[in-house]
JSON list of C-alpha atoms in Angstrom, two decimals:
[
{"chain": "N", "resi": 1, "resn": "MET", "atom": "CA", "xyz": [40.18, 58.94, 20.71]},
{"chain": "N", "resi": 2, "resn": "ALA", "atom": "CA", "xyz": [42.24, 61.83, 19.37]},
{"chain": "N", "resi": 3, "resn": "ASN", "atom": "CA", "xyz": [43.66, 64.44, 21.70]},
{"chain": "N", "resi": 4, "resn": "ALA", "atom": "CA", "xyz": [44.81, 68.02, 21.13]},
{"chain": "N", "resi": 5, "resn": "LEU", "atom": "CA", "xyz": [48.39, 66.96, 20.37]},
{"chain": "N", "resi": 6, "resn": "SER", "atom": "CA", "xyz": [47.50, 64.28, 17.84]},
{"chain": "N", "resi": 7, "resn": "VAL", "atom": "CA", "xyz": [47.08, 66.84, 15.02]},
{"chain": "N", "resi": 8, "resn": "TYR", "atom": "CA", "xyz": [50.86, 67.23, 15.05]},
{"chain": "N", "resi": 9, "resn": "PRO", "atom": "CA", "xyz": [52.70, 64.49, 13.13]},
{"chain": "N", "resi": 10, "resn": "THR", "atom": "CA", "xyz": [55.42, 64.18, 15.78]},
{"chain": "N", "resi": 11, "resn": "GLN", "atom": "CA", "xyz": [52.79, 63.60, 18.49]},
{"chain": "N", "resi": 12, "resn": "SER", "atom": "CA", "xyz": [51.04, 60.49, 17.19]},
{"chain": "N", "resi": 13, "resn": "ASN", "atom": "CA", "xyz": [49.96, 57.79, 19.65]},
{"chain": "N", "resi": 14, "resn": "THR", "atom": "CA", "xyz": [49.82, 60.21, 22.62]},
{"chain": "N", "resi": 15, "resn": "LYS", "atom": "CA", "xyz": [47.20, 59.72, 25.32]},
{"chain": "N", "resi": 16, "resn": "GLU", "atom": "CA", "xyz": [45.01, 62.09, 27.29]},
{"chain": "N", "resi": 17, "resn": "GLY", "atom": "CA", "xyz": [43.04, 61.15, 30.39]},
{"chain": "N", "resi": 18, "resn": "PRO", "atom": "CA", "xyz": [42.69, 57.66, 31.88]},
{"chain": "N", "resi": 19, "resn": "PHE", "atom": "CA", "xyz": [44.47, 54.77, 30.19]},
{"chain": "N", "resi": 20, "resn": "GLN", "atom": "CA", "xyz": [45.09, 51.07, 30.71]},
{"chain": "N", "resi": 21, "resn": "VAL", "atom": "CA", "xyz": [48.43, 49.54, 31.62]},
{"chain": "N", "resi": 22, "resn": "LEU", "atom": "CA", "xyz": [49.48, 46.20, 33.08]},
{"chain": "N", "resi": 23, "resn": "ALA", "atom": "CA", "xyz": [49.54, 45.69, 36.85]},
{"chain": "N", "resi": 24, "resn": "GLY", "atom": "CA", "xyz": [53.04, 44.71, 37.99]},
{"chain": "N", "resi": 25, "resn": "GLU", "atom": "CA", "xyz": [51.57, 43.28, 41.20]},
{"chain": "N", "resi": 26, "resn": "ASN", "atom": "CA", "xyz": [48.11, 42.54, 42.57]},
{"chain": "N", "resi": 27, "resn": "LEU", "atom": "CA", "xyz": [46.25, 45.87, 42.51]},
{"chain": "N", "resi": 28, "resn": "THR", "atom": "CA", "xyz": [42.80, 44.41, 43.16]},
{"chain": "N", "resi": 29, "resn": "GLY", "atom": "CA", "xyz": [40.85, 46.73, 45.47]},
{"chain": "N", "resi": 30, "resn": "LYS", "atom": "CA", "xyz": [43.48, 49.50, 45.22]},
{"chain": "N", "resi": 31, "resn": "GLU", "atom": "CA", "xyz": [41.20, 52.08, 43.61]},
{"chain": "N", "resi": 32, "resn": "GLY", "atom": "CA", "xyz": [42.09, 55.53, 44.93]},
{"chain": "N", "resi": 33, "resn": "CYS", "atom": "CA", "xyz": [45.69, 54.57, 45.68]},
{"chain": "N", "resi": 34, "resn": "VAL", "atom": "CA", "xyz": [48.66, 56.20, 43.98]},
{"chain": "N", "resi": 35, "resn": "CYS", "atom": "CA", "xyz": [51.18, 54.19, 41.99]},
{"chain": "N", "resi": 36, "resn": "LYS", "atom": "CA", "xyz": [54.31, 54.56, 39.91]},
{"chain": "N", "resi": 37, "resn": "LEU", "atom": "CA", "xyz": [55.05, 53.60, 36.33]},
{"chain": "N", "resi": 38, "resn": "THR", "atom": "CA", "xyz": [57.83, 51.08, 35.83]},
{"chain": "N", "resi": 39, "resn": "HIS", "atom": "CA", "xyz": [58.49, 48.20, 33.44]},
{"chain": "N", "resi": 40, "resn": "ASP", "atom": "CA", "xyz": [59.12, 44.48, 33.16]},
{"chain": "N", "resi": 41, "resn": "SER", "atom": "CA", "xyz": [61.64, 43.82, 30.37]},
{"chain": "N", "resi": 42, "resn": "GLY", "atom": "CA", "xyz": [60.57, 47.00, 28.59]},
{"chain": "N", "resi": 43, "resn": "VAL", "atom": "CA", "xyz": [56.81, 46.43, 28.98]},
{"chain": "N", "resi": 44, "resn": "ALA", "atom": "CA", "xyz": [55.09, 49.25, 30.89]},
{"chain": "N", "resi": 45, "resn": "GLU", "atom": "CA", "xyz": [53.41, 48.38, 34.19]},
{"chain": "N", "resi": 46, "resn": "VAL", "atom": "CA", "xyz": [52.36, 50.13, 37.39]},
{"chain": "N", "resi": 47, "resn": "VAL", "atom": "CA", "xyz": [53.14, 49.14, 40.97]},
{"chain": "N", "resi": 48, "resn": "LEU", "atom": "CA", "xyz": [52.49, 50.52, 44.42]},
{"chain": "N", "resi": 49, "resn": "PRO", "atom": "CA", "xyz": [55.28, 52.56, 46.02]},
{"chain": "N", "resi": 50, "resn": "ASN", "atom": "CA", "xyz": [58.01, 50.64, 47.85]},
{"chain": "N", "resi": 51, "resn": "ASP", "atom": "CA", "xyz": [59.31, 53.62, 49.82]},
{"chain": "N", "resi": 52, "resn": "VAL", "atom": "CA", "xyz": [57.86, 56.86, 51.22]},
{"chain": "N", "resi": 53, "resn": "ALA", "atom": "CA", "xyz": [60.17, 58.80, 48.87]},
{"chain": "N", "resi": 54, "resn": "ASP", "atom": "CA", "xyz": [58.99, 57.06, 45.65]},
{"chain": "N", "resi": 55, "resn": "GLU", "atom": "CA", "xyz": [57.73, 59.48, 43.01]},
{"chain": "N", "resi": 56, "resn": "THR", "atom": "CA", "xyz": [54.16, 58.37, 42.41]},
{"chain": "N", "resi": 57, "resn": "GLU", "atom": "CA", "xyz": [52.55, 60.17, 39.51]},
{"chain": "N", "resi": 58, "resn": "TYR", "atom": "CA", "xyz": [49.49, 58.04, 38.74]},
{"chain": "N", "resi": 59, "resn": "LEU", "atom": "CA", "xyz": [46.17, 57.24, 40.45]},
{"chain": "N", "resi": 60, "resn": "ILE", "atom": "CA", "xyz": [44.53, 53.82, 40.20]},
{"chain": "N", "resi": 61, "resn": "LEU", "atom": "CA", "xyz": [40.94, 54.18, 38.98]},
{"chain": "N", "resi": 62, "resn": "GLU", "atom": "CA", "xyz": [40.25, 50.48, 38.48]},
{"chain": "N", "resi": 63, "resn": "GLY", "atom": "CA", "xyz": [42.48, 47.81, 39.99]},
{"chain": "N", "resi": 64, "resn": "ALA", "atom": "CA", "xyz": [43.20, 44.28, 38.75]},
{"chain": "N", "resi": 65, "resn": "ALA", "atom": "CA", "xyz": [45.29, 41.20, 39.44]},
{"chain": "N", "resi": 66, "resn": "ASN", "atom": "CA", "xyz": [49.00, 40.99, 38.64]},
{"chain": "N", "resi": 67, "resn": "GLY", "atom": "CA", "xyz": [49.52, 40.84, 34.87]},
{"chain": "N", "resi": 68, "resn": "GLU", "atom": "CA", "xyz": [46.01, 42.14, 34.08]},
{"chain": "N", "resi": 69, "resn": "TYR", "atom": "CA", "xyz": [45.12, 45.61, 32.82]},
{"chain": "N", "resi": 70, "resn": "VAL", "atom": "CA", "xyz": [44.38, 48.37, 35.35]},
{"chain": "N", "resi": 71, "resn": "THR", "atom": "CA", "xyz": [43.00, 51.81, 34.58]},
{"chain": "N", "resi": 72, "resn": "VAL", "atom": "CA", "xyz": [45.09, 54.73, 35.80]},
{"chain": "N", "resi": 73, "resn": "VAL", "atom": "CA", "xyz": [45.23, 58.48, 35.27]},
{"chain": "N", "resi": 74, "resn": "ALA", "atom": "CA", "xyz": [48.25, 60.77, 35.49]},
{"chain": "N", "resi": 75, "resn": "LEU", "atom": "CA", "xyz": [48.09, 63.26, 38.35]},
{"chain": "N", "resi": 76, "resn": "GLU", "atom": "CA", "xyz": [48.02, 66.78, 36.94]},
{"chain": "N", "resi": 77, "resn": "ARG", "atom": "CA", "xyz": [47.71, 70.18, 38.60]},
{"chain": "N", "resi": 78, "resn": "GLY", "atom": "CA", "xyz": [44.50, 71.19, 36.82]},
{"chain": "N", "resi": 79, "resn": "GLN", "atom": "CA", "xyz": [42.54, 68.15, 38.03]},
{"chain": "N", "resi": 80, "resn": "SER", "atom": "CA", "xyz": [41.49, 67.41, 41.61]},
{"chain": "N", "resi": 81, "resn": "VAL", "atom": "CA", "xyz": [41.32, 63.73, 42.56]},
{"chain": "N", "resi": 82, "resn": "ARG", "atom": "CA", "xyz": [40.21, 61.55, 45.47]},
{"chain": "N", "resi": 83, "resn": "VAL", "atom": "CA", "xyz": [43.00, 59.57, 47.09]},
{"chain": "N", "resi": 84, "resn": "LYS", "atom": "CA", "xyz": [42.86, 57.00, 49.92]},
{"chain": "N", "resi": 85, "resn": "LEU", "atom": "CA", "xyz": [43.92, 58.71, 53.18]},
{"chain": "N", "resi": 86, "resn": "LYS", "atom": "CA", "xyz": [45.74, 57.18, 56.13]},
{"chain": "N", "resi": 87, "resn": "GLY", "atom": "CA", "xyz": [45.04, 59.16, 59.30]},
{"chain": "N", "resi": 88, "resn": "THR", "atom": "CA", "xyz": [43.41, 62.60, 59.18]},
{"chain": "N", "resi": 89, "resn": "CYS", "atom": "CA", "xyz": [43.97, 65.88, 57.35]},
{"chain": "N", "resi": 90, "resn": "ASN", "atom": "CA", "xyz": [42.60, 69.41, 57.03]},
{"chain": "N", "resi": 91, "resn": "PRO", "atom": "CA", "xyz": [42.22, 71.65, 53.98]},
{"chain": "N", "resi": 92, "resn": "GLY", "atom": "CA", "xyz": [45.63, 73.00, 52.98]},
{"chain": "N", "resi": 93, "resn": "ASP", "atom": "CA", "xyz": [47.62, 70.14, 54.52]},
{"chain": "N", "resi": 94, "resn": "LYS", "atom": "CA", "xyz": [50.41, 68.84, 52.34]},
{"chain": "N", "resi": 95, "resn": "LEU", "atom": "CA", "xyz": [50.10, 65.10, 51.72]},
{"chain": "N", "resi": 96, "resn": "GLY", "atom": "CA", "xyz": [52.75, 62.53, 50.94]},
{"chain": "N", "resi": 97, "resn": "LEU", "atom": "CA", "xyz": [53.03, 58.79, 50.75]},
{"chain": "N", "resi": 98, "resn": "GLY", "atom": "CA", "xyz": [51.86, 56.90, 53.79]},
{"chain": "N", "resi": 99, "resn": "THR", "atom": "CA", "xyz": [53.92, 54.28, 55.55]},
{"chain": "N", "resi": 100, "resn": "VAL", "atom": "CA", "xyz": [54.82, 51.46, 53.18]},
{"chain": "N", "resi": 101, "resn": "ASP", "atom": "CA", "xyz": [53.79, 48.48, 55.28]},
{"chain": "N", "resi": 102, "resn": "GLY", "atom": "CA", "xyz": [51.96, 46.07, 52.96]},
{"chain": "N", "resi": 103, "resn": "THR", "atom": "CA", "xyz": [48.58, 47.35, 54.16]},
{"chain": "N", "resi": 104, "resn": "HIS", "atom": "CA", "xyz": [48.57, 51.09, 53.40]},
{"chain": "N", "resi": 105, "resn": "ASP", "atom": "CA", "xyz": [50.84, 51.09, 50.35]},
{"chain": "N", "resi": 106, "resn": "GLY", "atom": "CA", "xyz": [49.63, 53.74, 47.91]},
{"chain": "N", "resi": 107, "resn": "ASN", "atom": "CA", "xyz": [47.73, 55.70, 50.58]},
{"chain": "N", "resi": 108, "resn": "VAL", "atom": "CA", "xyz": [48.64, 59.28, 51.45]},
{"chain": "N", "resi": 109, "resn": "GLU", "atom": "CA", "xyz": [48.99, 61.02, 54.81]},
{"chain": "N", "resi": 110, "resn": "THR", "atom": "CA", "xyz": [50.12, 64.29, 56.34]},
{"chain": "N", "resi": 111, "resn": "LEU", "atom": "CA", "xyz": [53.84, 64.36, 57.08]},
{"chain": "N", "resi": 112, "resn": "PRO", "atom": "CA", "xyz": [54.57, 62.11, 60.05]},
{"chain": "N", "resi": 113, "resn": "VAL", "atom": "CA", "xyz": [57.04, 62.93, 62.80]},
{"chain": "N", "resi": 114, "resn": "ALA", "atom": "CA", "xyz": [59.32, 59.98, 61.99]},
{"chain": "N", "resi": 115, "resn": "ALA", "atom": "CA", "xyz": [62.63, 61.08, 60.47]},
{"chain": "N", "resi": 116, "resn": "ASP", "atom": "CA", "xyz": [62.82, 60.15, 56.78]},
{"chain": "N", "resi": 117, "resn": "THR", "atom": "CA", "xyz": [62.61, 61.65, 53.28]},
{"chain": "N", "resi": 118, "resn": "TYR", "atom": "CA", "xyz": [59.00, 61.76, 52.03]},
{"chain": "N", "resi": 119, "resn": "TRP", "atom": "CA", "xyz": [57.58, 62.41, 48.54]},
{"chain": "N", "resi": 120, "resn": "VAL", "atom": "CA", "xyz": [55.11, 65.29, 49.14]},
{"chain": "N", "resi": 121, "resn": "PHE", "atom": "CA", "xyz": [52.94, 65.86, 46.08]},
{"chain": "N", "resi": 122, "resn": "LEU", "atom": "CA", "xyz": [49.33, 66.69, 47.04]},
{"chain": "N", "resi": 123, "resn": "VAL", "atom": "CA", "xyz": [47.41, 69.34, 48.98]},
{"chain": "N", "resi": 124, "resn": "ALA", "atom": "CA", "xyz": [44.15, 68.44, 50.74]},
{"chain": "N", "resi": 125, "resn": "GLU", "atom": "CA", "xyz": [41.09, 70.40, 49.63]},
{"chain": "N", "resi": 126, "resn": "GLU", "atom": "CA", "xyz": [38.83, 69.09, 52.40]},
{"chain": "N", "resi": 127, "resn": "ALA", "atom": "CA", "xyz": [39.05, 67.64, 55.90]},
{"chain": "N", "resi": 128, "resn": "GLY", "atom": "CA", "xyz": [39.60, 63.91, 55.84]},
{"chain": "N", "resi": 129, "resn": "VAL", "atom": "CA", "xyz": [39.47, 60.88, 58.12]},
{"chain": "N", "resi": 130, "resn": "ASP", "atom": "CA", "xyz": [41.22, 57.52, 58.00]},
{"chain": "N", "resi": 131, "resn": "GLU", "atom": "CA", "xyz": [40.43, 55.40, 54.89]},
{"chain": "N", "resi": 132, "resn": "GLN", "atom": "CA", "xyz": [38.45, 58.25, 53.24]},
{"chain": "N", "resi": 133, "resn": "LEU", "atom": "CA", "xyz": [38.91, 59.05, 49.59]},
{"chain": "N", "resi": 134, "resn": "VAL", "atom": "CA", "xyz": [39.95, 62.62, 50.34]},
{"chain": "N", "resi": 135, "resn": "LEU", "atom": "CA", "xyz": [39.65, 65.41, 47.78]},
{"chain": "N", "resi": 136, "resn": "CYS", "atom": "CA", "xyz": [43.08, 66.79, 46.92]},
{"chain": "N", "resi": 137, "resn": "ARG", "atom": "CA", "xyz": [45.07, 68.38, 44.11]},
{"chain": "N", "resi": 138, "resn": "PRO", "atom": "CA", "xyz": [48.64, 67.81, 42.92]},
{"chain": "N", "resi": 139, "resn": "LEU", "atom": "CA", "xyz": [51.12, 70.43, 44.08]},
{"chain": "N", "resi": 140, "resn": "LEU", "atom": "CA", "xyz": [52.62, 72.77, 41.51]},
{"chain": "N", "resi": 141, "resn": "ALA", "atom": "CA", "xyz": [56.10, 71.71, 42.63]},
{"chain": "N", "resi": 142, "resn": "PRO", "atom": "CA", "xyz": [56.07, 68.26, 44.28]},
{"chain": "N", "resi": 143, "resn": "ALA", "atom": "CA", "xyz": [59.28, 67.50, 46.14]},
{"chain": "N", "resi": 144, "resn": "ALA", "atom": "CA", "xyz": [61.16, 65.15, 48.38]},
{"chain": "N", "resi": 145, "resn": "THR", "atom": "CA", "xyz": [60.82, 66.56, 51.90]},
{"chain": "N", "resi": 146, "resn": "VAL", "atom": "CA", "xyz": [63.19, 65.65, 54.73]},
{"chain": "N", "resi": 147, "resn": "VAL", "atom": "CA", "xyz": [61.77, 65.30, 58.23]},
{"chain": "N", "resi": 148, "resn": "SER", "atom": "CA", "xyz": [64.51, 65.13, 60.84]}
]
């Protein structure tokens, strides 16, 4: 499908909206989790964050096993999304990556009290409870935030 940029010769093969990319790890059942784009020997793939400061710029729409194709969408300011929440939130709360513990990887949460540097990149648009796919929107200026 053509997009608005494809009419320009220098912008061929560009993508708009959801797209498929290889899973760099098992992403089965990870719909609604955020992920980051990386590569394996130059081949694009997505993985869950390994640290609370990882810059995650994609949302998993349809998960799959390691080495299979997953469907993701880039997070962009003009589009609200539903992301898996750890804990609770209220409208206007800033959200960042949840604790990377093997269970909640790719979930988001309000800033915890534990000292660390967190990637804060979303704002909640509704109240949310644990494990909910909470409605949120990417921040205009996402940033690493230090909690001390």
